[in-house]
């Protein structure tokens, strides 16, 4: 299957779409057999068992013209607007996605999808939590807190109360990668599973480059359009010399307010984030230079070697010397 054939497949109206187009007020009988629970004072459907037991990912085209009532998932949903737009109600907020944009909805997040038109082609990827294994996340992350922040949005370590919208409409690579992924999914052959995993990884790498996004977490500080992503990026670039006060001054905010905002948005303190960046830099020096451990520790402001050893071991699970030896061995292999 090539991209032109894929486009025809996605835009061709299915029997279900033709039915809903002719009967816009009709409702699927499937919901009658679904479980409903009370979530935050309102009834919601529970979408479960929608991924084949042997699979970690199910991809489908959203049924046009049909409204999907308020529901929650037992899996992660990644939606991509292939064409047109898609209006949703997520956590009580109306959100409209444009062509080329992505939205990740975590488990347990109530949302509904409003009726779409013929030009609105939406691709839904239902993904089990376990798909985002430590192996996948380690490939996704680049040891920077920005990558970790986005990786945590889809990992098991976070509370299930999040959605993230990526303003990826101007990214040139994502539509190509999505088409390649869909061609592999709809026309599978030898190695398709591995190819799909590779495309998924590339897509998430591209999403990591998209810094402007909307989320149900606090998005701005005071009246300025400053996102937590911008703050994390600033820390990544200035961790060697920035302080809470200097960072707050850079964004024109009160240090206490900034500290609270960072803790609420990331689950970590400002000091923890700076420490993490310094330790990651130390790990790079351990593997790629012959500098002594004391010299490396001192270069990042760790004058107390015992304290440095403790923090390094807390962060990586092994001592600096063990880290150097293990990774030097891997490099030689």
PDB file of C-alpha atoms in Angstrom, residues 110-295:
ATOM      1  CA  UNK A 110     -13.389  11.612  30.859  1.00  0.00           C
ATOM      2  CA  UNK A 111     -13.910  12.858  27.324  1.00  0.00           C
ATOM      3  CA  UNK A 112     -16.459  12.878  24.512  1.00  0.00           C
ATOM      4  CA  UNK A 113     -16.108  13.350  20.757  1.00  0.00           C
ATOM      5  CA  UNK A 114     -18.535  15.630  18.950  1.00  0.00           C
ATOM      6  CA  UNK A 115     -19.918  14.721  15.492  1.00  0.00           C
ATOM      7  CA  UNK A 116     -17.461  15.119  12.631  1.00  0.00           C
ATOM      8  CA  UNK A 117     -17.949  15.924   8.941  1.00  0.00           C
ATOM      9  CA  UNK A 118     -16.907  13.982   5.840  1.00  0.00           C
ATOM     10  CA  UNK A 119     -13.590  15.849   5.604  1.00  0.00           C
ATOM     11  CA  UNK A 120     -12.727  15.106   9.250  1.00  0.00           C
ATOM     12  CA  UNK A 121     -10.529  12.003   9.147  1.00  0.00           C
ATOM     13  CA  UNK A 122      -9.273  11.114  12.632  1.00  0.00           C
ATOM     14  CA  UNK A 123      -6.875   8.277  13.388  1.00  0.00           C
ATOM     15  CA  UNK A 124      -7.180   6.716  16.858  1.00  0.00           C
ATOM     16  CA  UNK A 125      -4.357   4.650  18.299  1.00  0.00           C
ATOM     17  CA  UNK A 126      -5.294   2.685  21.410  1.00  0.00           C
ATOM     18  CA  UNK A 127      -2.155   1.787  23.338  1.00  0.00           C
ATOM     19  CA  UNK A 128      -1.642  -0.378  26.403  1.00  0.00           C
ATOM     20  CA  UNK A 129       0.311   1.198  29.238  1.00  0.00           C
ATOM     21  CA  UNK A 130       2.842  -1.618  29.133  1.00  0.00           C
ATOM     22  CA  UNK A 131       3.810  -0.639  25.553  1.00  0.00           C
ATOM     23  CA  UNK A 132       5.655   2.303  27.089  1.00  0.00           C
ATOM     24  CA  UNK A 133       8.161   0.027  28.752  1.00  0.00           C
ATOM     25  CA  UNK A 134      11.381   1.205  30.279  1.00  0.00           C
ATOM     26  CA  UNK A 135      13.068   0.124  27.056  1.00  0.00           C
ATOM     27  CA  UNK A 136      10.818   2.337  24.926  1.00  0.00           C
ATOM     28  CA  UNK A 137      11.102   5.282  27.284  1.00  0.00           C
ATOM     29  CA  UNK A 138      14.876   4.950  27.499  1.00  0.00           C
ATOM     30  CA  UNK A 139      15.052   5.235  23.720  1.00  0.00           C
ATOM     31  CA  UNK A 140      12.632   8.139  23.786  1.00  0.00           C
ATOM     32  CA  UNK A 141      14.362  10.097  26.521  1.00  0.00           C
ATOM     33  CA  UNK A 142      17.655  11.883  25.941  1.00  0.00           C
ATOM     34  CA  UNK A 143      18.418  12.291  29.660  1.00  0.00           C
ATOM     35  CA  UNK A 144      17.042  15.832  29.531  1.00  0.00           C
ATOM     36  CA  UNK A 145      14.257  16.918  31.844  1.00  0.00           C
ATOM     37  CA  UNK A 146      12.230  18.085  28.856  1.00  0.00           C
ATOM     38  CA  UNK A 147      12.174  14.566  27.425  1.00  0.00           C
ATOM     39  CA  UNK A 148      11.467  13.110  30.841  1.00  0.00           C
ATOM     40  CA  UNK A 149       8.545  15.476  31.299  1.00  0.00           C
ATOM     41  CA  UNK A 150       6.859  14.281  28.103  1.00  0.00           C
ATOM     42  CA  UNK A 151       7.805  10.658  28.724  1.00  0.00           C
ATOM     43  CA  UNK A 152       6.199  10.844  32.159  1.00  0.00           C
ATOM     44  CA  UNK A 153       2.979  12.062  30.564  1.00  0.00           C
ATOM     45  CA  UNK A 154       2.534   8.566  29.120  1.00  0.00           C
ATOM     46  CA  UNK A 155       4.208   6.424  31.765  1.00  0.00           C
ATOM     47  CA  UNK A 156       2.837   4.375  34.618  1.00  0.00           C
ATOM     48  CA  UNK A 157       4.481   6.654  37.166  1.00  0.00           C
ATOM     49  CA  UNK A 158       1.950   9.451  36.752  1.00  0.00           C
ATOM     50  CA  UNK A 159      -1.587   9.892  38.035  1.00  0.00           C
ATOM     51  CA  UNK A 160      -4.238   9.171  35.446  1.00  0.00           C
ATOM     52  CA  UNK A 161      -5.581  12.681  35.054  1.00  0.00           C
ATOM     53  CA  UNK A 162      -3.776  14.096  32.067  1.00  0.00           C
ATOM     54  CA  UNK A 163      -4.190  14.909  28.435  1.00  0.00           C
ATOM     55  CA  UNK A 164      -1.663  16.627  26.226  1.00  0.00           C
ATOM     56  CA  UNK A 165      -2.289  18.391  22.917  1.00  0.00           C
ATOM     57  CA  UNK A 166       0.667  18.843  20.593  1.00  0.00           C
ATOM     58  CA  UNK A 167       0.556  21.733  18.146  1.00  0.00           C
ATOM     59  CA  UNK A 168       2.302  19.648  15.508  1.00  0.00           C
ATOM     60  CA  UNK A 169       0.416  21.020  12.505  1.00  0.00           C
ATOM     61  CA  UNK A 170       3.554  22.661  11.091  1.00  0.00           C
ATOM     62  CA  UNK A 171       5.808  19.648  11.555  1.00  0.00           C
ATOM     63  CA  UNK A 172       6.677  18.245   8.124  1.00  0.00           C
ATOM     64  CA  UNK A 173       7.890  14.842   9.265  1.00  0.00           C
ATOM     65  CA  UNK A 174       4.938  13.697  11.373  1.00  0.00           C
ATOM     66  CA  UNK A 175       2.387  13.342   8.507  1.00  0.00           C
ATOM     67  CA  UNK A 176       4.917  11.280   6.530  1.00  0.00           C
ATOM     68  CA  UNK A 177       5.709   9.050   9.504  1.00  0.00           C
ATOM     69  CA  UNK A 178       2.010   8.605  10.258  1.00  0.00           C
ATOM     70  CA  UNK A 179       1.290   7.568   6.667  1.00  0.00           C
ATOM     71  CA  UNK A 180       4.156   5.078   6.769  1.00  0.00           C
ATOM     72  CA  UNK A 181       2.861   3.695  10.062  1.00  0.00           C
ATOM     73  CA  UNK A 182      -0.677   3.337   8.695  1.00  0.00           C
ATOM     74  CA  UNK A 183       0.520   1.672   5.490  1.00  0.00           C
ATOM     75  CA  UNK A 184       2.362  -0.928   7.593  1.00  0.00           C
ATOM     76  CA  UNK A 185      -0.700  -1.417   9.812  1.00  0.00           C
ATOM     77  CA  UNK A 186      -3.223  -1.846   7.016  1.00  0.00           C
ATOM     78  CA  UNK A 187      -0.956  -3.869   4.728  1.00  0.00           C
ATOM     79  CA  UNK A 188       1.153  -5.997   7.059  1.00  0.00           C
ATOM     80  CA  UNK A 189       3.971  -8.216   5.881  1.00  0.00           C
ATOM     81  CA  UNK A 190       7.239  -9.608   7.229  1.00  0.00           C
ATOM     82  CA  UNK A 191       8.710  -7.223   9.824  1.00  0.00           C
ATOM     83  CA  UNK A 192       5.659  -4.933   9.997  1.00  0.00           C
ATOM     84  CA  UNK A 193       5.495  -5.100  13.801  1.00  0.00           C
ATOM     85  CA  UNK A 194       9.103  -3.981  14.142  1.00  0.00           C
ATOM     86  CA  UNK A 195       8.602  -1.283  11.509  1.00  0.00           C
ATOM     87  CA  UNK A 196       5.554   0.038  13.350  1.00  0.00           C
ATOM     88  CA  UNK A 197       7.491   0.203  16.627  1.00  0.00           C
ATOM     89  CA  UNK A 198      10.220   2.171  14.853  1.00  0.00           C
ATOM     90  CA  UNK A 199       7.720   4.614  13.339  1.00  0.00           C
ATOM     91  CA  UNK A 200       6.077   5.072  16.740  1.00  0.00           C
ATOM     92  CA  UNK A 201       9.434   5.910  18.272  1.00  0.00           C
ATOM     93  CA  UNK A 202      10.196   8.403  15.502  1.00  0.00           C
ATOM     94  CA  UNK A 203       6.777  10.011  15.900  1.00  0.00           C
ATOM     95  CA  UNK A 204       7.341  10.496  19.624  1.00  0.00           C
ATOM     96  CA  UNK A 205      10.778  11.939  18.958  1.00  0.00           C
ATOM     97  CA  UNK A 206       9.122  14.458  16.642  1.00  0.00           C
ATOM     98  CA  UNK A 207       6.527  15.250  19.306  1.00  0.00           C
ATOM     99  CA  UNK A 208       9.349  15.961  21.736  1.00  0.00           C
ATOM    100  CA  UNK A 209      10.342  18.771  19.392  1.00  0.00           C
ATOM    101  CA  UNK A 210       6.914  20.299  19.585  1.00  0.00           C
ATOM    102  CA  UNK A 211       7.041  22.492  22.678  1.00  0.00           C
ATOM    103  CA  UNK A 212       3.781  24.400  22.428  1.00  0.00           C
ATOM    104  CA  UNK A 213       0.932  22.331  23.755  1.00  0.00           C
ATOM    105  CA  UNK A 214      -2.247  22.576  25.778  1.00  0.00           C
ATOM    106  CA  UNK A 215      -2.878  20.452  28.818  1.00  0.00           C
ATOM    107  CA  UNK A 216      -5.329  20.235  31.651  1.00  0.00           C
ATOM    108  CA  UNK A 217      -2.456  21.070  33.974  1.00  0.00           C
ATOM    109  CA  UNK A 218      -1.642  24.755  34.628  1.00  0.00           C
ATOM    110  CA  UNK A 219      -0.406  26.115  31.307  1.00  0.00           C
ATOM    111  CA  UNK A 220       0.572  29.678  32.078  1.00  0.00           C
ATOM    112  CA  UNK A 221       2.126  31.657  34.848  1.00  0.00           C
ATOM    113  CA  UNK A 222       0.158  34.772  35.757  1.00  0.00           C
ATOM    114  CA  UNK A 223      -0.697  36.757  32.604  1.00  0.00           C
ATOM    115  CA  UNK A 224       2.324  35.680  30.566  1.00  0.00           C
ATOM    116  CA  UNK A 225       2.103  32.882  28.024  1.00  0.00           C
ATOM    117  CA  UNK A 226       4.975  31.005  29.625  1.00  0.00           C
ATOM    118  CA  UNK A 227       4.627  27.224  29.565  1.00  0.00           C
ATOM    119  CA  UNK A 228       6.271  24.735  31.888  1.00  0.00           C
ATOM    120  CA  UNK A 229       8.093  23.441  28.800  1.00  0.00           C
ATOM    121  CA  UNK A 230       9.791  26.807  28.324  1.00  0.00           C
ATOM    122  CA  UNK A 231      10.868  26.811  31.966  1.00  0.00           C
ATOM    123  CA  UNK A 232      12.251  23.274  31.727  1.00  0.00           C
ATOM    124  CA  UNK A 233      14.089  24.170  28.540  1.00  0.00           C
ATOM    125  CA  UNK A 234      15.619  27.177  30.274  1.00  0.00           C
ATOM    126  CA  UNK A 235      16.835  24.972  33.142  1.00  0.00           C
ATOM    127  CA  UNK A 236      18.310  22.485  30.643  1.00  0.00           C
ATOM    128  CA  UNK A 237      20.277  25.289  29.007  1.00  0.00           C
ATOM    129  CA  UNK A 238      21.412  27.077  32.199  1.00  0.00           C
ATOM    130  CA  UNK A 239      21.653  24.381  34.873  1.00  0.00           C
ATOM    131  CA  UNK A 240      25.313  25.147  35.564  1.00  0.00           C
ATOM    132  CA  UNK A 241      24.677  28.688  36.741  1.00  0.00           C
ATOM    133  CA  UNK A 242      20.943  29.259  37.232  1.00  0.00           C
ATOM    134  CA  UNK A 243      19.223  29.583  40.590  1.00  0.00           C
ATOM    135  CA  UNK A 244      15.569  29.713  41.528  1.00  0.00           C
ATOM    136  CA  UNK A 245      15.882  33.474  41.901  1.00  0.00           C
ATOM    137  CA  UNK A 246      17.614  34.027  38.563  1.00  0.00           C
ATOM    138  CA  UNK A 247      15.172  31.746  36.766  1.00  0.00           C
ATOM    139  CA  UNK A 248      12.200  33.525  38.316  1.00  0.00           C
ATOM    140  CA  UNK A 249      13.746  36.856  37.347  1.00  0.00           C
ATOM    141  CA  UNK A 250      14.209  35.674  33.758  1.00  0.00           C
ATOM    142  CA  UNK A 251      10.476  34.929  33.476  1.00  0.00           C
ATOM    143  CA  UNK A 252       9.467  37.918  35.637  1.00  0.00           C
ATOM    144  CA  UNK A 253       7.872  35.853  38.422  1.00  0.00           C
ATOM    145  CA  UNK A 254       8.067  35.585  42.163  1.00  0.00           C
ATOM    146  CA  UNK A 255      10.520  32.821  43.167  1.00  0.00           C
ATOM    147  CA  UNK A 256       8.071  31.203  45.615  1.00  0.00           C
ATOM    148  CA  UNK A 257       5.331  31.164  42.981  1.00  0.00           C
ATOM    149  CA  UNK A 258       7.689  29.675  40.392  1.00  0.00           C
ATOM    150  CA  UNK A 259       8.850  27.039  42.851  1.00  0.00           C
ATOM    151  CA  UNK A 260       5.277  25.969  43.596  1.00  0.00           C
ATOM    152  CA  UNK A 261       4.355  25.929  39.917  1.00  0.00           C
ATOM    153  CA  UNK A 262       7.336  23.730  38.961  1.00  0.00           C
ATOM    154  CA  UNK A 263       6.621  21.293  41.786  1.00  0.00           C
ATOM    155  CA  UNK A 264       2.942  21.027  40.821  1.00  0.00           C
ATOM    156  CA  UNK A 265       3.605  20.635  37.103  1.00  0.00           C
ATOM    157  CA  UNK A 266       6.505  18.155  37.246  1.00  0.00           C
ATOM    158  CA  UNK A 267       6.396  16.530  40.677  1.00  0.00           C
ATOM    159  CA  UNK A 268       9.973  17.689  41.294  1.00  0.00           C
ATOM    160  CA  UNK A 269      11.506  20.699  42.992  1.00  0.00           C
ATOM    161  CA  UNK A 270      13.604  23.256  41.138  1.00  0.00           C
ATOM    162  CA  UNK A 271      16.661  22.016  43.033  1.00  0.00           C
ATOM    163  CA  UNK A 272      15.938  18.409  41.999  1.00  0.00           C
ATOM    164  CA  UNK A 273      15.719  19.362  38.332  1.00  0.00           C
ATOM    165  CA  UNK A 274      19.011  21.248  38.397  1.00  0.00           C
ATOM    166  CA  UNK A 275      20.666  18.414  40.290  1.00  0.00           C
ATOM    167  CA  UNK A 276      19.385  15.913  37.712  1.00  0.00           C
ATOM    168  CA  UNK A 277      20.878  17.899  34.845  1.00  0.00           C
ATOM    169  CA  UNK A 278      24.236  18.202  36.614  1.00  0.00           C
ATOM    170  CA  UNK A 279      24.368  14.479  37.356  1.00  0.00           C
ATOM    171  CA  UNK A 280      23.513  13.634  33.744  1.00  0.00           C
ATOM    172  CA  UNK A 281      26.374  15.857  32.628  1.00  0.00           C
ATOM    173  CA  UNK A 282      28.681  14.125  35.112  1.00  0.00           C
ATOM    174  CA  UNK A 283      27.671  10.736  33.681  1.00  0.00           C
ATOM    175  CA  UNK A 284      28.628  11.981  30.217  1.00  0.00           C
ATOM    176  CA  UNK A 285      32.047  13.086  31.453  1.00  0.00           C
ATOM    177  CA  UNK A 286      32.627   9.775  33.237  1.00  0.00           C
ATOM    178  CA  UNK A 287      32.199   7.803  30.033  1.00  0.00           C
ATOM    179  CA  UNK A 288      33.737  10.198  27.539  1.00  0.00           C
ATOM    180  CA  UNK A 289      36.739  11.634  29.416  1.00  0.00           C
ATOM    181  CA  UNK A 290      39.563  10.433  31.653  1.00  0.00           C
ATOM    182  CA  UNK A 291      38.994  13.171  34.232  1.00  0.00           C
ATOM    183  CA  UNK A 292      39.005  12.063  37.856  1.00  0.00           C
ATOM    184  CA  UNK A 293      35.732  11.651  39.682  1.00  0.00           C
ATOM    185  CA  UNK A 294      36.693  14.463  42.065  1.00  0.00           C
ATOM    186  CA  UNK A 295      37.432  16.776  39.136  1.00  0.00           C
TER     187      UNK A 295
END
